[in-house]
Coordinates of C-alpha atoms in Angstrom, one line a residue:
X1 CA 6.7 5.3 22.0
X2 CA 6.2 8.8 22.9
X3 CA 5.5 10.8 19.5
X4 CA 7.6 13.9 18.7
X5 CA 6.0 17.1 18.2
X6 CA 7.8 17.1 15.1
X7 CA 6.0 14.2 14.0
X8 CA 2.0 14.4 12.8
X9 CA -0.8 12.2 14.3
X10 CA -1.4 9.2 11.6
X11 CA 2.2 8.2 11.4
X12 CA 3.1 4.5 11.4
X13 CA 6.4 4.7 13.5
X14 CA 6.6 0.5 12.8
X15 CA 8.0 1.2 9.1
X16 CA 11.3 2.5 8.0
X17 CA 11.1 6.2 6.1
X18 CA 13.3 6.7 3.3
X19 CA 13.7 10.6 4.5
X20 CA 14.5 9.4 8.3
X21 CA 16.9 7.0 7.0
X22 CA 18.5 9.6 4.8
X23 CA 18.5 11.8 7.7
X24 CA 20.1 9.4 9.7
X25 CA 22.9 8.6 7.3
X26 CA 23.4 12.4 8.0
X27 CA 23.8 12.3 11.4
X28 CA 20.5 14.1 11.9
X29 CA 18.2 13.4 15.0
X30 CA 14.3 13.5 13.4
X31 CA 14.5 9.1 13.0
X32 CA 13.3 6.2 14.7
X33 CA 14.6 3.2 15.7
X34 CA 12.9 1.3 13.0
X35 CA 14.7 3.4 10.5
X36 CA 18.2 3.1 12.2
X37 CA 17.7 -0.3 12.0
X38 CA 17.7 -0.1 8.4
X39 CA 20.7 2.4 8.1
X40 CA 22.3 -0.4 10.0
X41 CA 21.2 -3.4 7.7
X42 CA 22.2 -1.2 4.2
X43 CA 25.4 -0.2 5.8
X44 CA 26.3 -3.8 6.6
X45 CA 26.4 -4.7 3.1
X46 CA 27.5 -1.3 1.9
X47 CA 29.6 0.6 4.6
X48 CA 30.0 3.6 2.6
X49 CA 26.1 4.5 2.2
X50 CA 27.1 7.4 5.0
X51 CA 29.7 9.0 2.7
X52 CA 27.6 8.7 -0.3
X53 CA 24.6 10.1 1.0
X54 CA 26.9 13.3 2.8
X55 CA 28.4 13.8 -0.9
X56 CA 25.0 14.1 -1.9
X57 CA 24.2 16.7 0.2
X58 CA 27.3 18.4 -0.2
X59 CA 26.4 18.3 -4.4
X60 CA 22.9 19.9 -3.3
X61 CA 25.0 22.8 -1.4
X62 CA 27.4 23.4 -4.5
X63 CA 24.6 23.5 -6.6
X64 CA 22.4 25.8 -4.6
X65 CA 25.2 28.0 -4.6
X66 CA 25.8 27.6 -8.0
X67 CA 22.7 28.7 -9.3
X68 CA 22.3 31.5 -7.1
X69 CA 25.5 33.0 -8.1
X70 CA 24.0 32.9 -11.5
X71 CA 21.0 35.3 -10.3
X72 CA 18.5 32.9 -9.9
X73 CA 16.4 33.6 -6.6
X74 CA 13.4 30.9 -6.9
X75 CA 13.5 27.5 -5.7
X76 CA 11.5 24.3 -6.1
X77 CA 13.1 21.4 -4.1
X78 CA 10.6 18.4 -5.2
X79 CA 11.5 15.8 -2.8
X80 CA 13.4 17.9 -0.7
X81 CA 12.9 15.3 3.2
X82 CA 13.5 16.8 6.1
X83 CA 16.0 19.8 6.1
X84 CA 19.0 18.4 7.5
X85 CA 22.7 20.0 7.7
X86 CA 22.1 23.3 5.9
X87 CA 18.6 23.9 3.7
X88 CA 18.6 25.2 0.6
X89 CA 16.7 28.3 1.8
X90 CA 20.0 29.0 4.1
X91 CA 22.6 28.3 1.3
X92 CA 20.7 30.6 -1.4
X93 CA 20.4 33.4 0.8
X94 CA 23.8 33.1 2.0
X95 CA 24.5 34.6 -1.9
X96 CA 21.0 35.9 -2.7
X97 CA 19.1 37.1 0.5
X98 CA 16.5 37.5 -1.5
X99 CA 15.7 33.8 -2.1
X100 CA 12.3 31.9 -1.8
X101 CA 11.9 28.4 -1.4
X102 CA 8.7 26.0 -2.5
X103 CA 10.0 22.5 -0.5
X104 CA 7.5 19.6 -1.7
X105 CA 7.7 16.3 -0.6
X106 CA 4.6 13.5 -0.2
X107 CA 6.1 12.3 3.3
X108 CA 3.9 14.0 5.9
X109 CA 6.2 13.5 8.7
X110 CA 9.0 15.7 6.5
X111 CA 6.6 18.1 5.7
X112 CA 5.8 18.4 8.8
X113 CA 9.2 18.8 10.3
X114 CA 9.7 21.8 7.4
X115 CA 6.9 23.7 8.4
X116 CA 7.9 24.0 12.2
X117 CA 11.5 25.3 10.4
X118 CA 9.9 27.3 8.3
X119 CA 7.6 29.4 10.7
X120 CA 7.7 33.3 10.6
X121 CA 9.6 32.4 7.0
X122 CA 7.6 34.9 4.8
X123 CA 9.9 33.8 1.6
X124 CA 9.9 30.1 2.1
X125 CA 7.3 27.6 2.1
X126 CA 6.2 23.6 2.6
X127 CA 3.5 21.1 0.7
X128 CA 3.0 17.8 0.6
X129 CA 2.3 16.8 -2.6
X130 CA 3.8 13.7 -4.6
X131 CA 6.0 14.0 -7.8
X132 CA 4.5 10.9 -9.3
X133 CA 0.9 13.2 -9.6
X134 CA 2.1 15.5 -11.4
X135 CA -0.7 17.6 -12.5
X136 CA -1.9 18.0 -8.6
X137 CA 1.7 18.9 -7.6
X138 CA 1.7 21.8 -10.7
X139 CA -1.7 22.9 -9.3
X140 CA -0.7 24.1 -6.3
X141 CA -1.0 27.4 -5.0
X142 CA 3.0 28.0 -4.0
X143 CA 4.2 26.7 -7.0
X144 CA 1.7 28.4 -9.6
X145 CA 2.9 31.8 -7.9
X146 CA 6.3 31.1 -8.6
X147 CA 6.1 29.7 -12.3
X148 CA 3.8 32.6 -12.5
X149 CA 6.1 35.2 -12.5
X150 CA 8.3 34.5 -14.5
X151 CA 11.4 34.8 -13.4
X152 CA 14.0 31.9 -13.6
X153 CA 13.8 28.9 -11.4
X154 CA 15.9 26.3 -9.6
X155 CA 14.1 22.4 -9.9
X156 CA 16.0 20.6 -7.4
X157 CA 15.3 17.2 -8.1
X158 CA 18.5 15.3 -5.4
X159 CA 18.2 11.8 -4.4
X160 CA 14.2 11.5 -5.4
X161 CA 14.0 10.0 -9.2
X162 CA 15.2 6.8 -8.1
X163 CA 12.6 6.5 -6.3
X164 CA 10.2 6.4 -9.5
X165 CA 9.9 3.9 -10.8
X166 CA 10.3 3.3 -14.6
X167 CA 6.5 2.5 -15.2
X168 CA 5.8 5.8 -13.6
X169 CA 8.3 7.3 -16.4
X170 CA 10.3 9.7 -14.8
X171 CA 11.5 11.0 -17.8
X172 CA 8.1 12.6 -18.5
X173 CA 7.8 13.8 -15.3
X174 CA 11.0 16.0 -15.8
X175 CA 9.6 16.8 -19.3
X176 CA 6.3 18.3 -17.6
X177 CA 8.2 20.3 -15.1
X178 CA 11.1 21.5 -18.3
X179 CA 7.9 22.4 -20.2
X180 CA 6.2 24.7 -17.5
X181 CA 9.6 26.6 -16.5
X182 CA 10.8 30.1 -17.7
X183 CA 13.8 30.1 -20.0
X184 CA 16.5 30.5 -18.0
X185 CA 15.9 28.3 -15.6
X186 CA 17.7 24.7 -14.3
X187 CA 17.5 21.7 -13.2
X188 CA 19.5 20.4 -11.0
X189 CA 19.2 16.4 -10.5
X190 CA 21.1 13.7 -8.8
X191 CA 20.3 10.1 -9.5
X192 CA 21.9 6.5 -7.9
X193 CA 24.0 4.7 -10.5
X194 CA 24.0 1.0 -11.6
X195 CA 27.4 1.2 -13.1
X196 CA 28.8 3.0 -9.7
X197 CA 29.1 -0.3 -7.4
X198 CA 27.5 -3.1 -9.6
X199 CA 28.7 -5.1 -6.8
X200 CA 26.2 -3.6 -4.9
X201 CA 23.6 -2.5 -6.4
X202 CA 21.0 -5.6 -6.7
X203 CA 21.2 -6.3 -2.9
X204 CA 20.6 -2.4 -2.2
X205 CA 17.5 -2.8 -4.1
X206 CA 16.1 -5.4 -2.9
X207 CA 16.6 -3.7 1.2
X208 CA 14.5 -0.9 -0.3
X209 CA 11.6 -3.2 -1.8
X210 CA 11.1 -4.3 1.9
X211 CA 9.9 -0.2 2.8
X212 CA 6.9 1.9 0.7
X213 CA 9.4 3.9 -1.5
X214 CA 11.5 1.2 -3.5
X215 CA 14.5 2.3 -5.0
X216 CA 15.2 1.5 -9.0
X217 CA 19.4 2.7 -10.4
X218 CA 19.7 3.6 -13.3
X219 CA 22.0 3.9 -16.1
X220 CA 24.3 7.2 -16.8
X221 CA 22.7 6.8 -20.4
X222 CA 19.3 6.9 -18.5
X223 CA 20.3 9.7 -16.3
X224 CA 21.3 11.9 -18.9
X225 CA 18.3 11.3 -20.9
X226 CA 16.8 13.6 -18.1
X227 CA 18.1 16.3 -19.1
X228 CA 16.7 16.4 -22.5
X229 CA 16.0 20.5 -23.3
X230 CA 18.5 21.5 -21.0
X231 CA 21.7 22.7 -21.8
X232 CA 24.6 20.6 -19.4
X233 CA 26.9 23.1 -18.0
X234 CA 30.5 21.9 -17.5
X235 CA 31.3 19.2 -16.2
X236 CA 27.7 17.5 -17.3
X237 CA 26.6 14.3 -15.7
X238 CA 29.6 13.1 -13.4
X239 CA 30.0 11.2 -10.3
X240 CA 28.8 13.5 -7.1
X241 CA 32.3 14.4 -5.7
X242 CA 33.1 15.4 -9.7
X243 CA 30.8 18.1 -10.2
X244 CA 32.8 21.6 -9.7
X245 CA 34.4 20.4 -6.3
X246 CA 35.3 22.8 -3.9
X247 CA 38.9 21.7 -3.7
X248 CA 40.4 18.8 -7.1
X249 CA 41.7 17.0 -4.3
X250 CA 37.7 16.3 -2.6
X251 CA 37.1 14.2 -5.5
X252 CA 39.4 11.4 -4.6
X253 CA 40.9 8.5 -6.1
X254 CA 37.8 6.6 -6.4
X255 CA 34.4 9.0 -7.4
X256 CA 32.8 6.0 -8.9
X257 CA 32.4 4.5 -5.4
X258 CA 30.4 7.8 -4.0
X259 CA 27.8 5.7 -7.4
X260 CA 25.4 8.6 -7.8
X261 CA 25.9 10.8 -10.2
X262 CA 24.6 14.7 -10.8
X263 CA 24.0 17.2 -13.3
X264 CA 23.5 20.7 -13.0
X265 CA 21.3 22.0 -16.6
X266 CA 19.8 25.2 -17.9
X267 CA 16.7 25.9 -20.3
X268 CA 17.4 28.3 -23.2

């Protein structure tokens, strides 16, 4: 196979990425066959994986949006892929020109792909560095300099806690990251939901075990336990086309079936 220029030397091209898939179920170009193959597979059992994951991005967009209108100007997407269909540094600045951008993310072949974007950006940066360590990614450079100001701050934390597992305690990950940010600043997280598509859910798992980044649902009782120290602004933690839709009749007859669910929170 003839490698990308997109994509670094080191990368095993035999195994399905979870941010190729996801950029697949976008209808992004930056996958492989390997991970089409398992789009194809999940979709199979669960035809509306495509939908759910573009409601996803379209919470990411509302809340980027959101937050910016509310004067914040600093952004930490942990987790953030490959910037697909409108990055956050284009949405923010589209309300705050302003805006910078730290995007993290422990997939080399995302970062990668973000840094080529990103070139001649003097306000928005990449680095690979993994949410499960913690300590090494609240050591680094870019995201010391913009705690260190401190000015309010965006966490975007979309589609990646799932992919901690419980031993890993995701919970006090969030706490770490709550405890090092100016008041003022929020948290905006998406999660996939057990109670969404029971139905569904075991056998979605289980496709995911067979890559390196296994998925675990939660419960909403879970999910909102994230946001512990955070105030919920209206309408708290909701299914993805629920939270402050651009038109009532996006959300549909069925939100439940979209099975994540979001929350947009700010720190006193």
């Amino acid at each position: 196979m003839r490698r990308a220029n997109w994509v670094p030397e080191g990368t095993d091209l035999d195994k399905p990425n979870a941010a190729r898939v996801y950029d697949y179920y976008l209808g992004g170009s930056h996958n492989f066959e390997v991970d089409r193959e398992m789009a194809r597979k999940a979709i199979a059992l669960w035809p509306e994986l495509p939908q759910i994951m573009r409601s996803n991005r379209a919470f990411l967009r509302r809340a980027v949006q959101f937050t910016a209108e509310q004067g914040i100007t600093r952004f930490l997407d942990i987790g953030s892929g490959i910037p697909t269909f409108g990055s956050v540094h284009e949405i923010a600045r589209a309300i705050r020109p302003e805006a910078e951008v730290v995007y993290i993310d422990r997939d080399p072949v995302a970062v990668a792909h973000s840094r080529l974007l990103l070139e001649g950006d003097r306000h928005s940066c990449a680095v690979q560095a993994d949410l499960r360590d913690i300590d090494d990614l609240m050591s680094r450079p870019e995201v010391t300099a913009m705690l260190a100001a401190g000015e309010p701050v965006a966490v975007l934390l979309v589609a990646v806690l799932h992919f901690v597992s419980d031993a890993e305690d995701p919970w006090k990950l969030v706490a770490v990251l709550r405890d090092a940010l100016p008041p003022g600043s929020a948290l905006v997280l998406s999660h996939a939901s057990l109670e969404g598509r029971p139905d569904q859910a075991e056998d979605h798992q289980k496709l995911y075990r067979m890559t390196p980044t296994p998925l675990t649902m939660r419960t909403h009782e879970q999910i909102s336990a994230m946001f512990a120290g955070f105030e919920l602004v209206e309408p708290g933690v909701v299914y993805l086309p629920q939270w402050r839709p651009d038109l009532p009749e996006a959300v549909g007859q069925h939100p439940e079936r979209m099975t994540g669910v979001a929350g947009v929170g700010f720190r006193p």
